[in-house]
mmCIF file of C-alpha atoms and ligand atoms in Angstrom:
data_model
loop_
_atom_site.group_PDB
_atom_site.id
_atom_site.type_symbol
_atom_site.label_atom_id
_atom_site.label_comp_id
_atom_site.label_asym_id
_atom_site.label_seq_id
_atom_site.Cartn_x
_atom_site.Cartn_y
_atom_site.Cartn_z
ATOM 1 C CA MET E 1 -2.718 47.747 -25.559
ATOM 2 C CA THR E 2 -2.713 43.793 -24.291
ATOM 3 C CA ALA E 3 -5.401 41.216 -23.871
ATOM 4 C CA THR E 4 -4.944 40.573 -20.819
ATOM 5 C CA GLY E 5 -6.992 43.257 -18.549
ATOM 6 C CA PRO E 6 -7.876 42.605 -14.770
ATOM 7 C CA ALA E 7 -10.843 40.455 -16.097
ATOM 8 C CA GLY E 8 -8.621 38.341 -17.915
ATOM 9 C CA SER E 9 -5.847 38.148 -15.013
ATOM 10 C CA PHE E 10 -9.544 36.046 -12.664
ATOM 11 C CA GLY E 11 -10.926 32.980 -12.622
ATOM 12 C CA PRO E 12 -15.268 33.695 -12.342
ATOM 13 C CA VAL E 13 -16.515 35.284 -9.913
ATOM 14 C CA ARG E 14 -17.502 32.993 -6.656
ATOM 15 C CA PRO E 15 -19.730 34.019 -4.921
ATOM 16 C CA ARG E 16 -19.680 29.996 -2.754
ATOM 17 C CA ARG E 17 -16.953 31.391 -1.099
ATOM 18 C CA LEU E 18 -18.487 32.367 1.846
ATOM 19 C CA ARG E 19 -21.004 29.744 1.475
ATOM 20 C CA ARG E 20 -18.327 27.033 2.488
ATOM 21 C CA THR E 21 -18.249 27.039 5.939
ATOM 22 C CA PRO E 22 -20.188 27.357 8.767
ATOM 23 C CA ALA E 23 -17.625 29.602 10.032
ATOM 24 C CA MET E 24 -17.532 31.183 6.725
ATOM 25 C CA ARG E 25 -21.909 31.922 6.597
ATOM 26 C CA ARG E 26 -21.721 32.634 10.320
ATOM 27 C CA LEU E 27 -19.617 35.292 9.478
ATOM 28 C CA ALA E 28 -21.042 36.945 6.124
ATOM 29 C CA THR E 29 -24.281 36.456 8.056
ATOM 30 C CA GLN E 30 -26.590 39.597 7.150
ATOM 31 C CA VAL E 31 -30.439 38.933 8.914
ATOM 32 C CA ARG E 32 -29.788 37.517 12.234
ATOM 33 C CA LEU E 33 -32.759 36.772 13.989
ATOM 34 C CA HIS E 34 -33.151 38.335 17.587
ATOM 35 C CA PRO E 35 -35.362 37.321 20.588
ATOM 36 C CA ALA E 36 -36.057 41.093 21.215
ATOM 37 C CA ASP E 37 -37.493 40.918 17.755
ATOM 38 C CA LEU E 38 -39.814 39.417 18.910
ATOM 39 C CA VAL E 39 -43.147 38.842 20.635
ATOM 40 C CA LEU E 40 -45.956 36.362 21.510
ATOM 41 C CA PRO E 41 -49.548 36.829 20.899
ATOM 42 C CA LEU E 42 -50.713 35.319 24.257
ATOM 43 C CA PHE E 43 -54.875 34.830 24.318
ATOM 44 C CA VAL E 44 -56.595 34.742 27.848
ATOM 45 C CA LYS E 45 -60.200 33.691 27.639
ATOM 46 C CA GLU E 46 -62.941 35.095 30.656
ATOM 47 C CA GLY E 47 -63.965 31.928 32.799
ATOM 48 C CA ILE E 48 -62.578 29.006 32.304
ATOM 49 C CA ASP E 49 -60.406 26.711 34.942
ATOM 50 C CA GLU E 50 -58.094 25.130 32.397
ATOM 51 C CA PRO E 51 -56.362 26.512 29.410
ATOM 52 C CA GLN E 52 -57.496 25.082 26.549
ATOM 53 C CA PRO E 53 -55.934 23.490 23.245
ATOM 54 C CA ILE E 54 -56.929 24.888 19.992
ATOM 55 C CA PRO E 55 -57.691 22.322 18.036
ATOM 56 C CA SER E 56 -56.601 24.781 14.759
ATOM 57 C CA MET E 57 -52.600 25.332 16.513
ATOM 58 C CA PRO E 58 -51.040 22.750 18.210
ATOM 59 C CA GLY E 59 -49.572 23.737 21.043
ATOM 60 C CA VAL E 60 -51.265 27.519 21.206
ATOM 61 C CA VAL E 61 -53.864 27.428 24.509
ATOM 62 C CA GLN E 62 -56.289 29.957 25.529
ATOM 63 C CA HIS E 63 -55.102 30.536 28.722
ATOM 64 C CA THR E 64 -56.622 30.824 31.759
ATOM 65 C CA ARG E 65 -55.760 33.941 34.290
ATOM 66 C CA GLU E 66 -53.225 32.072 36.197
ATOM 67 C CA SER E 67 -51.580 30.153 33.160
ATOM 68 C CA VAL E 68 -50.854 33.143 31.545
ATOM 69 C CA ARG E 69 -49.253 35.186 33.907
ATOM 70 C CA LYS E 70 -46.623 32.076 33.920
ATOM 71 C CA ALA E 71 -46.693 32.414 29.962
ATOM 72 C CA VAL E 72 -45.104 35.388 29.924
ATOM 73 C CA THR E 73 -43.207 35.097 32.360
ATOM 74 C CA GLU E 74 -41.889 32.428 30.384
ATOM 75 C CA ALA E 75 -41.186 34.978 27.644
ATOM 76 C CA VAL E 76 -40.222 37.308 29.757
ATOM 77 C CA GLN E 77 -37.029 34.815 30.461
ATOM 78 C CA ALA E 78 -36.019 33.526 27.046
ATOM 79 C CA GLY E 79 -35.389 37.312 26.554
ATOM 80 C CA VAL E 80 -39.038 37.622 23.901
ATOM 81 C CA GLY E 81 -39.554 41.858 22.814
ATOM 82 C CA GLY E 82 -42.856 41.726 24.081
ATOM 83 C CA VAL E 83 -46.433 40.294 24.068
ATOM 84 C CA MET E 84 -49.686 40.886 22.818
ATOM 85 C CA LEU E 85 -52.957 40.221 24.774
ATOM 86 C CA PHE E 86 -55.902 39.322 23.120
ATOM 87 C CA GLY E 87 -59.172 39.118 25.390
ATOM 88 C CA ILE E 88 -62.431 36.686 24.583
ATOM 89 C CA PRO E 89 -65.134 37.288 27.092
ATOM 90 C CA ALA E 90 -67.680 34.774 28.626
ATOM 91 C CA VAL E 91 -70.342 37.248 27.566
ATOM 92 C CA LYS E 92 -70.179 39.150 24.145
ATOM 93 C CA ASP E 93 -73.321 41.742 22.778
ATOM 94 C CA ALA E 94 -73.379 44.508 20.110
ATOM 95 C CA ARG E 95 -71.079 47.513 21.240
ATOM 96 C CA GLY E 96 -68.736 44.809 22.829
ATOM 97 C CA SER E 97 -68.903 45.939 26.130
ATOM 98 C CA GLY E 98 -65.930 43.538 27.588
ATOM 99 C CA ALA E 99 -63.505 45.713 25.794
ATOM 100 C CA ASP E 100 -63.557 49.173 27.714
ATOM 101 C CA ASP E 101 -64.342 47.339 30.924
ATOM 102 C CA PRO E 102 -61.885 47.698 33.680
ATOM 103 C CA ASP E 103 -63.254 44.315 34.983
ATOM 104 C CA GLY E 104 -62.915 43.092 31.661
ATOM 105 C CA VAL E 105 -61.103 39.942 30.123
ATOM 106 C CA VAL E 106 -57.987 42.163 28.971
ATOM 107 C CA GLN E 107 -57.818 44.811 32.034
ATOM 108 C CA VAL E 108 -57.540 41.713 34.373
ATOM 109 C CA ALA E 109 -55.157 39.945 32.062
ATOM 110 C CA LEU E 110 -52.366 43.061 32.553
ATOM 111 C CA ARG E 111 -53.427 44.233 35.829
ATOM 112 C CA ASP E 112 -51.490 40.813 36.897
ATOM 113 C CA VAL E 113 -49.491 40.587 33.783
ATOM 114 C CA GLY E 114 -47.540 44.006 34.637
ATOM 115 C CA ALA E 115 -47.559 42.950 38.795
ATOM 116 C CA GLU E 116 -45.642 39.898 37.675
ATOM 117 C CA VAL E 117 -43.086 41.612 35.659
ATOM 118 C CA GLY E 118 -43.826 45.156 35.682
ATOM 119 C CA ASP E 119 -40.996 47.026 33.027
ATOM 120 C CA SER E 120 -38.972 44.261 31.823
ATOM 121 C CA THR E 121 -40.741 43.208 29.104
ATOM 122 C CA VAL E 122 -42.716 45.292 26.808
ATOM 123 C CA VAL E 123 -46.959 44.631 27.685
ATOM 124 C CA MET E 124 -49.056 45.316 24.243
ATOM 125 C CA ALA E 125 -52.567 44.987 24.281
ATOM 126 C CA ASP E 126 -55.444 44.361 21.059
ATOM 127 C CA LEU E 127 -58.173 46.977 20.307
ATOM 128 C CA CYS E 128 -60.564 45.971 18.914
ATOM 129 C CA LEU E 129 -63.903 45.026 18.825
ATOM 130 C CA ASP E 130 -64.301 41.632 17.019
ATOM 131 C CA GLU E 131 -63.966 39.339 19.900
ATOM 132 C CA TYR E 132 -66.098 41.181 22.495
ATOM 133 C CA THR E 133 -68.940 41.568 19.999
ATOM 134 C CA ASP E 134 -71.755 39.251 19.987
ATOM 135 C CA HIS E 135 -72.061 39.339 15.610
ATOM 136 C CA GLY E 136 -68.436 39.286 15.409
ATOM 137 C CA HIS E 137 -67.552 41.957 14.047
ATOM 138 C CA CYS E 138 -64.517 44.801 14.467
ATOM 139 C CA GLY E 139 -66.850 47.429 15.193
ATOM 140 C CA LEU E 140 -70.259 48.739 15.983
ATOM 141 C CA LEU E 141 -72.697 48.290 13.137
ATOM 142 C CA THR E 142 -75.695 50.208 11.721
ATOM 143 C CA PRO E 143 -78.988 49.028 11.566
ATOM 144 C CA SER E 144 -78.077 47.554 8.123
ATOM 145 C CA GLY E 145 -75.470 45.554 9.329
ATOM 146 C CA ASP E 146 -72.434 48.026 7.191
ATOM 147 C CA VAL E 147 -69.621 48.533 10.520
ATOM 148 C CA ASP E 148 -70.297 52.903 11.584
ATOM 149 C CA ASN E 149 -66.676 53.944 11.390
ATOM 150 C CA ASP E 150 -67.163 56.672 12.999
ATOM 151 C CA ALA E 151 -69.084 55.752 15.560
ATOM 152 C CA THR E 152 -66.881 52.313 15.944
ATOM 153 C CA LEU E 153 -63.859 55.434 17.234
ATOM 154 C CA GLU E 154 -65.402 56.352 19.909
ATOM 155 C CA ARG E 155 -65.371 52.901 21.145
ATOM 156 C CA TYR E 156 -61.683 52.184 20.194
ATOM 157 C CA ALA E 157 -61.150 56.158 22.090
ATOM 158 C CA SER E 158 -62.880 54.268 24.958
ATOM 159 C CA ILE E 159 -61.048 50.845 25.618
ATOM 160 C CA ALA E 160 -57.453 52.254 24.486
ATOM 161 C CA VAL E 161 -57.648 54.330 28.046
ATOM 162 C CA ALA E 162 -59.046 51.171 29.640
ATOM 163 C CA GLN E 163 -56.662 49.248 28.385
ATOM 164 C CA ALA E 164 -53.831 52.275 29.303
ATOM 165 C CA ALA E 165 -55.384 52.593 32.306
ATOM 166 C CA ALA E 166 -55.314 48.889 33.741
ATOM 167 C CA GLY E 167 -50.913 49.340 32.383
ATOM 168 C CA ALA E 168 -50.862 48.636 28.300
ATOM 169 C CA HIS E 169 -46.876 49.778 28.072
ATOM 170 C CA VAL E 170 -48.852 49.940 23.738
ATOM 171 C CA VAL E 171 -52.281 49.001 22.297
ATOM 172 C CA GLY E 172 -52.076 47.206 19.014
ATOM 173 C CA PRO E 173 -55.062 48.978 17.366
ATOM 174 C CA SER E 174 -56.229 45.951 14.101
ATOM 175 C CA GLY E 175 -59.757 46.760 13.658
ATOM 176 C CA MET E 176 -58.612 49.063 10.064
ATOM 177 C CA MET E 177 -61.479 52.245 10.483
ATOM 178 C CA ASP E 178 -60.690 54.871 9.015
ATOM 179 C CA GLY E 179 -58.666 57.539 11.373
ATOM 180 C CA GLN E 180 -58.527 55.103 14.276
ATOM 181 C CA VAL E 181 -54.895 56.501 15.563
ATOM 182 C CA ALA E 182 -55.788 59.682 15.825
ATOM 183 C CA ALA E 183 -58.779 59.095 17.548
ATOM 184 C CA ILE E 184 -56.730 56.655 20.272
ATOM 185 C CA ARG E 185 -54.078 59.223 20.493
ATOM 186 C CA GLY E 186 -56.082 61.822 21.359
ATOM 187 C CA ALA E 187 -58.255 60.000 23.830
ATOM 188 C CA LEU E 188 -54.559 58.675 25.473
ATOM 189 C CA ASP E 189 -53.471 62.274 25.460
ATOM 190 C CA THR E 190 -56.617 63.223 27.077
ATOM 191 C CA ALA E 191 -56.692 60.930 29.361
ATOM 192 C CA GLY E 192 -53.508 61.253 30.793
ATOM 193 C CA PHE E 193 -51.602 58.596 28.895
ATOM 194 C CA ALA E 194 -49.385 60.028 27.097
ATOM 195 C CA ASP E 195 -46.051 57.920 27.068
ATOM 196 C CA VAL E 196 -49.089 55.151 25.897
ATOM 197 C CA ALA E 197 -47.791 54.379 22.686
ATOM 198 C CA ILE E 198 -50.005 52.830 19.235
ATOM 199 C CA LEU E 199 -48.883 49.831 16.606
ATOM 200 C CA ALA E 200 -50.661 50.122 14.447
ATOM 201 C CA TYR E 201 -52.309 47.442 12.217
ATOM 202 C CA THR E 202 -51.450 49.279 9.766
ATOM 203 C CA ALA E 203 -51.512 47.082 6.621
ATOM 204 C CA LYS E 204 -54.127 44.307 7.404
ATOM 205 C CA TYR E 205 -55.216 42.871 4.700
ATOM 206 C CA ALA E 206 -58.711 40.672 4.181
ATOM 207 C CA SER E 207 -57.172 36.977 4.569
ATOM 208 C CA ALA E 208 -57.878 33.518 4.237
ATOM 209 C CA MET E 209 -54.697 33.476 7.212
ATOM 210 C CA TYR E 210 -56.811 34.515 9.992
ATOM 211 C CA GLY E 211 -58.895 31.170 9.806
ATOM 212 C CA PRO E 212 -56.883 29.344 13.277
ATOM 213 C CA PHE E 213 -57.492 32.902 15.175
ATOM 214 C CA ARG E 214 -60.789 33.446 15.005
ATOM 215 C CA ASP E 215 -61.255 29.591 16.620
ATOM 216 C CA ALA E 216 -58.607 29.973 19.113
ATOM 217 C CA ALA E 217 -60.407 34.570 19.196
ATOM 218 C CA GLU E 218 -63.819 32.969 19.289
ATOM 219 C CA CYS E 219 -64.613 35.651 16.733
ATOM 220 C CA ALA E 220 -65.008 34.578 13.221
ATOM 221 C CA PRO E 221 -67.815 37.498 11.577
ATOM 222 C CA GLN E 222 -71.593 35.780 11.906
ATOM 223 C CA PHE E 223 -72.188 37.306 9.426
ATOM 224 C CA GLY E 224 -70.404 38.261 5.703
ATOM 225 C CA ASP E 225 -66.942 39.196 6.155
ATOM 226 C CA ARG E 226 -64.313 41.615 6.751
ATOM 227 C CA ALA E 227 -63.472 42.583 3.491
ATOM 228 C CA GLY E 228 -65.578 46.042 3.843
ATOM 229 C CA TYR E 229 -62.896 47.443 5.635
ATOM 230 C CA GLN E 230 -59.865 45.163 6.049
ATOM 231 C CA GLN E 231 -57.289 45.109 2.353
ATOM 232 C CA ASP E 232 -57.729 44.090 -0.695
ATOM 233 C CA PRO E 233 -54.829 41.456 -1.027
ATOM 234 C CA ALA E 234 -55.076 42.496 -4.366
ATOM 235 C CA ARG E 235 -54.690 45.866 -4.918
ATOM 236 C CA SER E 236 -51.336 47.429 -5.116
ATOM 237 C CA SER E 237 -48.579 48.077 -2.833
ATOM 238 C CA ASP E 238 -48.731 52.057 -3.099
ATOM 239 C CA GLU E 239 -52.500 51.494 -1.216
ATOM 240 C CA ALA E 240 -50.376 49.778 2.432
ATOM 241 C CA VAL E 241 -48.051 53.052 1.544
ATOM 242 C CA ARG E 242 -50.284 55.597 2.059
ATOM 243 C CA GLU E 243 -51.635 53.521 4.994
ATOM 244 C CA ALA E 244 -48.733 54.361 6.826
ATOM 245 C CA LEU E 245 -48.306 57.823 6.092
ATOM 246 C CA LEU E 246 -51.779 58.255 7.475
ATOM 247 C CA ASP E 247 -51.033 56.424 10.233
ATOM 248 C CA VAL E 248 -48.259 57.864 11.206
ATOM 249 C CA ALA E 249 -49.403 61.477 9.810
ATOM 250 C CA GLU E 250 -51.890 60.675 12.831
ATOM 251 C CA GLY E 251 -49.538 59.755 15.522
ATOM 252 C CA ALA E 252 -48.710 55.434 15.436
ATOM 253 C CA ASP E 253 -45.115 54.688 17.301
ATOM 254 C CA MET E 254 -44.614 51.934 15.475
ATOM 255 C CA VAL E 255 -46.476 50.722 11.824
ATOM 256 C CA MET E 256 -47.620 46.782 11.188
ATOM 257 C CA VAL E 257 -48.098 44.597 8.115
ATOM 258 C CA LYS E 258 -50.292 41.198 8.176
ATOM 259 C CA PRO E 259 -49.605 38.926 7.442
ATOM 260 C CA ALA E 260 -46.306 38.599 6.350
ATOM 261 C CA LEU E 261 -45.740 35.825 4.437
ATOM 262 C CA GLY E 262 -48.023 37.063 1.516
ATOM 263 C CA TYR E 263 -47.537 40.648 1.791
ATOM 264 C CA LEU E 264 -43.446 40.284 2.390
ATOM 265 C CA ASP E 265 -43.211 42.747 -0.706
ATOM 266 C CA VAL E 266 -45.398 44.918 1.741
ATOM 267 C CA VAL E 267 -43.014 45.373 4.472
ATOM 268 C CA ARG E 268 -40.054 46.445 2.409
ATOM 269 C CA ARG E 269 -42.101 49.154 1.150
ATOM 270 C CA LEU E 270 -43.384 50.165 4.404
ATOM 271 C CA ALA E 271 -39.338 49.602 5.841
ATOM 272 C CA ASP E 272 -38.924 52.229 2.766
ATOM 273 C CA ALA E 273 -41.319 54.175 3.126
ATOM 274 C CA VAL E 274 -41.156 55.005 7.525
ATOM 275 C CA ASP E 275 -38.688 56.417 9.444
ATOM 276 C CA VAL E 276 -40.780 54.473 12.780
ATOM 277 C CA PRO E 277 -40.249 50.399 13.212
ATOM 278 C CA VAL E 278 -42.339 48.508 11.192
ATOM 279 C CA ALA E 279 -43.550 44.914 12.603
ATOM 280 C CA ALA E 280 -45.650 41.514 10.708
ATOM 281 C CA TYR E 281 -47.891 39.611 12.475
ATOM 282 C CA ASN E 282 -47.098 36.270 11.630
ATOM 283 C CA VAL E 283 -50.666 35.253 11.962
ATOM 284 C CA SER E 284 -52.775 32.407 12.487
ATOM 285 C CA GLY E 285 -52.693 30.499 9.354
ATOM 286 C CA GLU E 286 -48.843 30.287 8.117
ATOM 287 C CA TYR E 287 -47.934 28.697 11.482
ATOM 288 C CA ALA E 288 -50.763 26.128 11.222
ATOM 289 C CA MET E 289 -49.652 25.163 7.823
ATOM 290 C CA VAL E 290 -46.055 24.572 9.537
ATOM 291 C CA GLU E 291 -46.971 22.961 12.384
ATOM 292 C CA ALA E 292 -49.517 20.680 10.477
ATOM 293 C CA ALA E 293 -46.717 19.808 7.697
ATOM 294 C CA ALA E 294 -44.396 18.876 10.264
ATOM 295 C CA ALA E 295 -46.205 16.615 12.153
ATOM 296 C CA ASN E 296 -46.868 14.564 8.808
ATOM 297 C CA GLY E 297 -43.372 14.315 8.565
ATOM 298 C CA TRP E 298 -43.823 17.212 5.838
ATOM 299 C CA LEU E 299 -41.494 19.359 7.025
ATOM 300 C CA ASP E 300 -38.380 20.176 8.464
ATOM 301 C CA ARG E 301 -40.413 22.227 11.506
ATOM 302 C CA ASP E 302 -37.535 24.221 13.030
ATOM 303 C CA ARG E 303 -35.680 24.557 10.268
ATOM 304 C CA ALA E 304 -39.323 25.573 8.230
ATOM 305 C CA ILE E 305 -40.185 28.741 11.564
ATOM 306 C CA ASP E 306 -36.135 30.465 11.283
ATOM 307 C CA GLU E 307 -36.343 30.437 7.643
ATOM 308 C CA MET E 308 -40.075 32.251 7.802
ATOM 309 C CA LEU E 309 -39.016 33.943 10.492
ATOM 310 C CA THR E 310 -35.897 35.195 8.761
ATOM 311 C CA SER E 311 -37.090 36.765 5.476
ATOM 312 C CA ILE E 312 -39.765 38.255 7.003
ATOM 313 C CA LYS E 313 -36.496 40.284 8.939
ATOM 314 C CA ARG E 314 -35.144 40.036 5.587
ATOM 315 C CA ALA E 315 -37.720 42.400 3.911
ATOM 316 C CA GLY E 316 -37.546 44.937 6.003
ATOM 317 C CA ALA E 317 -39.141 43.620 9.315
ATOM 318 C CA ASP E 318 -37.708 44.917 12.890
ATOM 319 C CA ILE E 319 -40.359 43.431 14.659
ATOM 320 C CA VAL E 320 -42.213 39.615 14.092
ATOM 321 C CA LEU E 321 -45.342 39.209 16.025
ATOM 322 C CA THR E 322 -45.508 34.905 16.341
ATOM 323 C CA TYR E 323 -47.007 32.187 18.255
ATOM 324 C CA TRP E 324 -43.488 30.635 18.080
ATOM 325 C CA ALA E 325 -41.713 33.671 20.281
ATOM 326 C CA THR E 326 -40.958 32.503 23.034
ATOM 327 C CA GLU E 327 -39.533 29.305 21.144
ATOM 328 C CA VAL E 328 -37.518 30.657 18.642
ATOM 329 C CA ALA E 329 -36.270 33.383 21.927
ATOM 330 C CA ALA E 330 -35.031 30.264 24.192
ATOM 331 C CA ARG E 331 -33.111 28.490 21.556
ATOM 332 C CA LEU E 332 -31.054 31.847 19.483
HETATM 333 C C1 PBG U 401 -59.003 41.178 14.801
HETATM 334 C C2 PBG U 401 -57.543 40.027 14.813
HETATM 335 C C3 PBG U 401 -56.832 39.251 14.079
HETATM 336 C C4 PBG U 401 -56.191 38.222 14.113
HETATM 337 C C5 PBG U 401 -55.202 40.133 15.399
HETATM 338 N N1 PBG U 401 -56.722 40.409 15.544
HETATM 339 C C6 PBG U 401 -58.129 38.347 13.678
HETATM 340 C C7 PBG U 401 -58.785 38.940 11.914
HETATM 341 O O1 PBG U 401 -58.547 39.966 11.806
HETATM 342 O O2 PBG U 401 -60.069 38.440 11.576
HETATM 343 C C8 PBG U 401 -55.513 38.037 12.862
HETATM 344 C C9 PBG U 401 -54.136 37.048 13.767
HETATM 345 C C10 PBG U 401 -53.516 36.000 13.518
HETATM 346 O O3 PBG U 401 -54.392 35.479 12.336
HETATM 347 O O4 PBG U 401 -52.876 35.246 14.184
HETATM 348 N N2 PBG U 401 -58.824 41.602 15.957
#
């Protein structure tokens, strides 16, 4: 036996070999952003003549009927995989009547956008009540002020059918009611919309990161909070896996984790647990943090954005919803 085995014949292992030049790093890349992975969320507001800037989301606006068409066209030109529409009605009431009104703001926008871009991108609609209710909760309330799960499911079923009739390719239930996917699937199938897909907000946490969105969508709860229906960040990711398996069993075509950055462990768990595409929502607070820091000169904005989106994909997301979708898709 000699003392010089293979280990002795080589120098130390050198992972840095693959990092040496830009060309080498490009070859060795394992996570590559692609425009088609990105989905652009858009806000459209009823009854405004000019797009309204959202102070806590610099660069994002509440769109008019006209400007949302233009924004979707630009997104399609940049190659994004899809758009997700959120509506802000002129009038709100306790049952969120605008949400399933055939002439409600999102239904009108869906028809406009459909006429503009057809099937060239995937047009999705957020399916929830909080933008439409005067109390700002995601469902109907009981007299004591709790969100009534099962009564809300009937509203969601009706909204799904209204959105599908207006041309949505995908509906995205975001209210975290138990049984929402089954209720929506059943309603869509019965109404002849078996081809409309469901992107379920499966693991949606009660998060401070939605703050700017609530300005954008004018949907902050008027009392209480959403912790009674959204997931508790302090629960184990096992709970998210359980919710995902339930959603898939109920007919979800895709599942989503939200927010993204603090929940990359959940993204990974879901990617391992289900065989449908996994989306992650890079939410308004995550957007605002980068924009605010960059505006102060504290971060390199573009690098921070690319790093965040790459990290979300590396964690296992197939699809990323991000307010930067058009910009990033155009530069890829
Ligand atoms: C509810 C909904 C919310 C977001 C998307 N859908 C807000 C909430 O649950 O309070 C947040 C998105 C974001 O913060 O970017 N309809």
